[in-house]
Every structure is written in C-alpha cells, then in structure tokens.
Short mmCIF file of C-alpha atoms in Angstrom, two decimals:
data_model
loop_
_atom_site.label_atom_id
_atom_site.label_comp_id
_atom_site.label_asym_id
_atom_site.label_seq_id
_atom_site.Cartn_x
_atom_site.Cartn_y
_atom_site.Cartn_z
CA LYS E 300 86.95 95.60 67.53
CA TYR E 301 90.00 94.68 69.49
CA GLU E 302 90.32 91.39 67.52
CA TYR E 303 90.27 93.33 64.30
CA LEU E 304 92.90 95.65 65.68
CA ILE E 305 95.18 92.91 66.73
CA LYS E 306 95.11 90.99 63.60
CA LYS E 307 95.76 94.06 61.55
CA SER E 308 98.44 95.72 63.67
CA ASN E 309 102.22 94.94 62.76
CA VAL E 310 103.14 94.77 66.64
CA VAL E 311 100.97 94.41 69.71
CA ILE E 312 102.47 95.55 72.98
CA ALA E 313 101.16 93.85 75.86
CA SER E 314 101.81 94.58 79.56
CA THR E 315 101.80 90.88 80.82
CA PRO E 316 103.13 87.53 79.01
CA ALA E 317 99.53 86.25 79.33
CA LEU E 318 98.13 89.09 77.22
CA ALA E 319 100.83 88.66 74.65
CA ASN E 320 100.24 85.03 74.35
CA LYS E 321 96.48 85.90 74.11
CA CYS E 322 96.87 88.42 71.30
CA ASN E 323 99.11 85.94 69.34
CA GLU E 324 96.60 83.41 69.60
CA ILE E 325 93.92 85.96 68.07
CA ALA E 326 96.33 87.31 65.55
CA GLY E 327 97.34 83.75 64.53
CA GLN E 328 101.05 84.70 64.57
CA ASP E 329 103.91 85.65 66.82
CA LYS E 330 103.77 89.47 66.71
CA SER E 331 103.05 90.53 70.38
CA VAL E 332 105.90 91.85 72.60
CA PHE E 333 105.63 91.88 76.41
CA ILE E 334 106.79 95.14 77.90
CA PRO E 335 106.33 95.89 81.61
CA PRO E 336 104.79 98.77 83.23
CA THR E 337 106.96 101.64 84.49
CA LEU E 338 106.91 104.45 86.80
CA ASP E 339 108.93 107.77 86.82
CA ASP E 340 111.99 106.70 89.23
CA GLU E 341 112.41 110.48 89.90
CA ARG E 342 109.06 110.87 91.29
CA PHE E 343 108.66 107.51 93.01
CA VAL E 344 111.84 107.87 95.10
CA PRO E 345 112.88 105.67 98.11
CA ARG E 346 111.35 106.23 101.58
CA ILE E 347 113.55 106.88 104.62
CA THR E 348 113.95 103.78 106.64
CA SER E 349 111.81 103.70 109.69
CA VAL E 350 113.15 104.71 113.04
CA LYS E 351 113.85 101.67 115.28
CA ASN E 352 110.93 100.58 117.45
CA GLU E 353 108.73 102.86 115.75
CA ARG E 354 105.06 101.50 115.24
CA LEU E 355 105.15 99.82 111.72
CA THR E 356 102.50 100.12 109.13
CA ILE E 357 101.31 97.73 106.57
CA GLY E 358 99.67 99.40 103.61
CA TRP E 359 97.68 98.90 100.57
CA THR E 360 96.85 101.20 97.62
CA GLY E 361 94.06 100.79 95.05
CA THR E 362 90.73 101.78 93.96
CA PHE E 363 87.16 100.70 94.67
CA SER E 364 87.22 98.40 91.90
CA SER E 365 90.08 96.27 93.29
CA LYS E 366 88.71 96.69 97.05
CA GLN E 367 87.61 92.93 96.77
CA TYR E 368 91.18 91.79 96.35
CA LEU E 369 91.84 93.65 99.77
CA ASP E 370 89.27 91.35 101.44
CA ILE E 371 91.56 88.36 100.65
CA VAL E 372 94.07 89.53 103.14
CA LEU E 373 91.90 91.07 105.93
CA PRO E 374 91.12 87.84 108.14
CA SER E 375 95.20 87.35 108.30
CA LEU E 376 95.67 91.00 109.32
CA GLU E 377 93.03 90.71 112.02
CA SER E 378 94.64 87.45 113.36
CA LEU E 379 97.98 89.06 113.28
CA TYR E 380 96.96 92.28 115.09
CA ARG E 381 95.95 90.19 117.97
CA GLU E 382 99.56 89.13 118.32
CA ARG E 383 101.44 92.16 117.00
CA ASP E 384 101.00 95.79 117.26
CA PHE E 385 100.63 97.61 113.91
CA LYS E 386 98.71 100.03 111.87
CA VAL E 387 97.02 99.25 108.50
CA LYS E 388 96.85 102.22 106.10
CA ILE E 389 94.67 102.18 102.95
CA ILE E 390 95.07 104.41 100.08
CA GLY E 391 92.05 104.55 97.67
CA ASN E 392 89.05 106.34 96.59
CA PHE E 393 86.53 104.56 99.02
CA GLU E 394 85.76 104.49 102.76
CA ILE E 395 86.32 101.38 104.67
CA THR E 396 86.04 100.46 108.46
CA ASN E 397 87.31 97.62 110.42
CA PRO E 398 86.98 97.61 114.22
CA ALA E 399 89.31 94.59 114.52
CA LEU E 400 92.23 96.78 113.24
CA ASP E 401 93.92 100.11 113.70
CA LEU E 402 93.04 101.29 110.35
CA GLU E 403 93.67 104.71 108.60
CA VAL E 404 92.05 105.30 105.40
CA VAL E 405 93.21 108.24 103.17
CA GLN E 406 91.78 109.37 99.87
CA TRP E 407 94.31 109.13 96.96
CA ASN E 408 95.33 112.17 95.34
CA GLU E 409 98.21 112.63 92.91
CA LYS E 410 99.74 115.56 94.91
CA GLU E 411 100.17 113.55 97.93
CA GLU E 412 100.57 110.11 96.62
CA ILE E 413 104.23 109.67 97.21
CA ASN E 414 104.10 111.25 100.83
CA GLN E 415 101.05 108.69 101.36
CA LEU E 416 103.11 105.75 100.15
CA HIS E 417 106.12 106.86 102.29
CA ASP E 418 104.20 106.25 105.44
CA ILE E 419 104.14 102.45 104.59
CA ASP E 420 106.61 100.02 105.85
CA ILE E 421 105.25 96.83 104.20
CA GLY E 422 103.13 96.88 101.05
CA LEU E 423 100.19 94.24 100.40
CA TYR E 424 99.31 93.01 96.96
CA PRO E 425 96.67 90.35 97.56
CA LEU E 426 95.15 88.74 94.32
CA PRO E 427 92.91 85.90 93.44
CA GLU E 428 93.94 83.34 90.87
CA ASP E 429 91.52 83.73 87.55
CA ASP E 430 91.89 85.02 83.92
CA TRP E 431 91.53 88.50 84.77
CA VAL E 432 94.37 88.64 87.13
CA SER E 433 96.49 87.00 84.64
CA GLY E 434 96.20 90.11 82.57
CA LYS E 435 97.13 92.71 85.48
CA SER E 436 100.65 94.22 85.05
CA GLY E 437 101.67 94.13 88.72
CA LEU E 438 102.07 97.90 88.74
CA LYS E 439 101.07 98.04 92.46
CA ALA E 440 103.88 95.85 93.41
CA MET E 441 106.27 97.92 91.42
CA GLN E 442 104.91 101.13 93.32
CA TYR E 443 106.06 99.46 96.65
CA MET E 444 109.36 98.36 94.92
CA ALA E 445 110.08 101.85 93.61
CA ILE E 446 109.88 103.43 96.99
CA GLY E 447 112.24 100.81 98.64
CA ILE E 448 109.80 98.69 100.79
CA PRO E 449 108.89 94.97 100.81
CA ALA E 450 105.94 93.91 98.49
CA VAL E 451 104.17 90.97 99.82
CA SER E 452 102.11 89.54 97.02
CA THR E 453 100.10 86.61 96.06
CA ALA E 454 102.23 84.35 93.72
CA VAL E 455 100.17 84.68 90.62
CA GLY E 456 100.23 86.41 87.10
CA ASN E 457 102.81 88.95 86.15
CA VAL E 458 104.12 89.47 89.66
CA LEU E 459 106.03 86.21 89.25
CA ASN E 460 108.05 87.90 86.63
CA ILE E 461 108.67 90.95 88.80
CA ILE E 462 109.42 89.56 92.18
CA GLU E 463 112.16 87.23 93.14
CA ASP E 464 110.86 85.62 96.46
CA GLU E 465 112.79 86.45 99.66
CA VAL E 466 115.09 88.69 97.49
CA ASP E 467 113.30 91.84 96.26
CA GLY E 468 109.98 90.88 97.65
CA ILE E 469 107.70 88.26 99.36
CA LEU E 470 105.56 85.82 97.43
CA VAL E 471 102.62 84.18 99.09
CA TYR E 472 101.41 80.75 97.49
CA GLU E 473 98.81 79.78 100.00
CA GLU E 474 96.06 81.93 101.76
CA ASN E 475 97.42 80.64 105.07
CA GLU E 476 101.00 81.93 104.67
CA TRP E 477 100.01 85.59 104.86
CA LYS E 478 100.04 85.89 108.61
CA GLN E 479 103.25 84.23 109.19
CA LYS E 480 105.04 86.04 106.28
CA LEU E 481 103.85 89.39 107.55
CA LYS E 482 104.71 88.57 111.03
CA ILE E 483 108.34 87.68 110.16
CA LEU E 484 108.76 91.05 108.50
CA LEU E 485 107.30 92.81 111.18
CA ASP E 486 109.79 91.39 113.48
CA ASP E 487 112.70 91.44 111.34
CA GLU E 488 113.88 95.06 110.64
CA MET E 489 117.07 93.96 108.80
CA LYS E 490 115.13 91.76 106.48
CA ARG E 491 112.67 94.59 105.67
CA ASN E 492 115.44 96.89 104.94
CA ILE E 493 117.47 94.28 102.87
CA ILE E 494 114.47 93.40 100.62
CA GLY E 495 113.40 96.91 100.29
CA LYS E 496 116.89 98.01 99.06
CA ASN E 497 116.80 95.14 96.63
CA ALA E 498 113.36 96.12 95.37
CA ARG E 499 114.68 99.50 94.61
CA LYS E 500 117.68 98.10 92.77
CA THR E 501 115.48 95.79 90.69
CA PHE E 502 113.08 98.55 89.84
CA LEU E 503 115.88 100.76 88.70
CA SER E 504 117.76 98.17 86.66
CA LYS E 505 114.52 96.57 85.15
CA TYR E 506 111.26 98.80 85.29
CA SER E 507 112.56 102.45 85.45
CA ARG E 508 111.13 104.82 82.71
CA ARG E 509 114.60 105.13 80.92
CA LYS E 510 114.86 101.34 80.78
CA ILE E 511 111.24 100.51 79.54
CA SER E 512 111.57 103.56 77.06
CA ARG E 513 114.33 101.89 75.56
CA LEU E 514 112.12 98.64 74.93
CA TYR E 515 109.39 100.84 73.27
CA LEU E 516 111.90 102.39 70.90
CA GLN E 517 113.25 98.91 70.07
CA THR E 518 109.87 97.69 69.40
CA LEU E 519 108.80 100.70 67.39
CA ASN E 520 111.97 100.28 65.27
CA MET E 521 111.16 96.66 64.39
CA ASP E 522 110.81 96.02 60.74
#
C-alpha cells in the first residue's frame, strides 16, 4: 500500500534524507523532499542555566519502544558515576531501576514535559547503526537543542544533519567515547553553556515551526 501511494503521489515529504532516497527508489524518479521535524519554539523554551556547583543531571527522554537504545549508554554512565557525582533522569512511559546510578524515573505527560526536560543539564541520544535508525528524524536531539542544553548523540542517521560536533552538540563516533565526552561536559560549565546557547540558535534558525512551515508551503506550491 505505501509503495502504491509513493508511486502515485506528486510529491513525497520525508523526515530524513535516507527516507527520501528510499521513496525515490520506490517511485523510480526524484520526487521526494526532505523536510526536518520541528517543535513549537514558544513551548520548548530555553531552561535557566544551572547554578554553579549545583549537582548536574544527565537525562534521556523516550518511550518503552526506544528503551533498548538507552541500554547502549548505561555501562558508560555506570563507569562515569564511579568518578563523578551526578544524577540520571529518565523521562518515559516505563519503569527502570539501576543500583549503580543515582537514577530518577518520571512518567512523561504533556503538561509537565517542558518542566521535566528543564531539569536536565545534558541530554542523551544513543542509537545503534541499522536501517531503522537511518529513518529516525532526530527529534530527541532537537528537543534538547530547543531548550538550550548540549545533546550528546551517536553519530549516525539524520542527527548528522542536525548537530555540528563540538559547536551545537556532541557527536559520539565510538561507544568507548561516551564516558570521556560526558565527563568533559560535566567538568566544563562554560562549554556546556556555549554549546547549549548555540544549540538554541541552530534550532531557531533551521528547525523552528515558522522555518519548517515555510518549507511545507514551498513544497505544496510546487508545480
């Protein structure tokens, strides 16, 4: 059914370049447009910069279906916790325990989502390298960027189009890099603040609702 729709549509809008390319393969012609995801920039507002010497929080947000990705970074967090004092906050729709971490788990709800995210100083976006991930839009990284905190993400998929490494986020190319890159951010308040501010600027300039709506209008007005 989806192949029929792709072939018969005049234009296909895809949330990642990989999906756009796949749709072009199915259609046998170039008629797919990549438009990134967006968030409401009036709702996802920057958090207040953490007070100096305040205990920092490394956080992750997601659902039960993506919990498996969180497992990628847990060993690094456990090792890092033996060297640094920090809290881990999980925002989701499931329960999880880990005696090797100071772990707080809260259940996501729309009303409290922004306040929940604002408790986080560093956002995690671990991913595996597979075909499914190549189709993920990178919205989780964008959530962190929108509230002005560093997103630390696996360097894979559409996140490579969203984050400029060491400028408006941190990219992790090998699993053994997670601990060191997180440690640097925990220890360097200035770096956290600079990357967070740059992330918010990138979000507003490229991924805000107003910016993305223009791309949709341009696409819908195509001949």
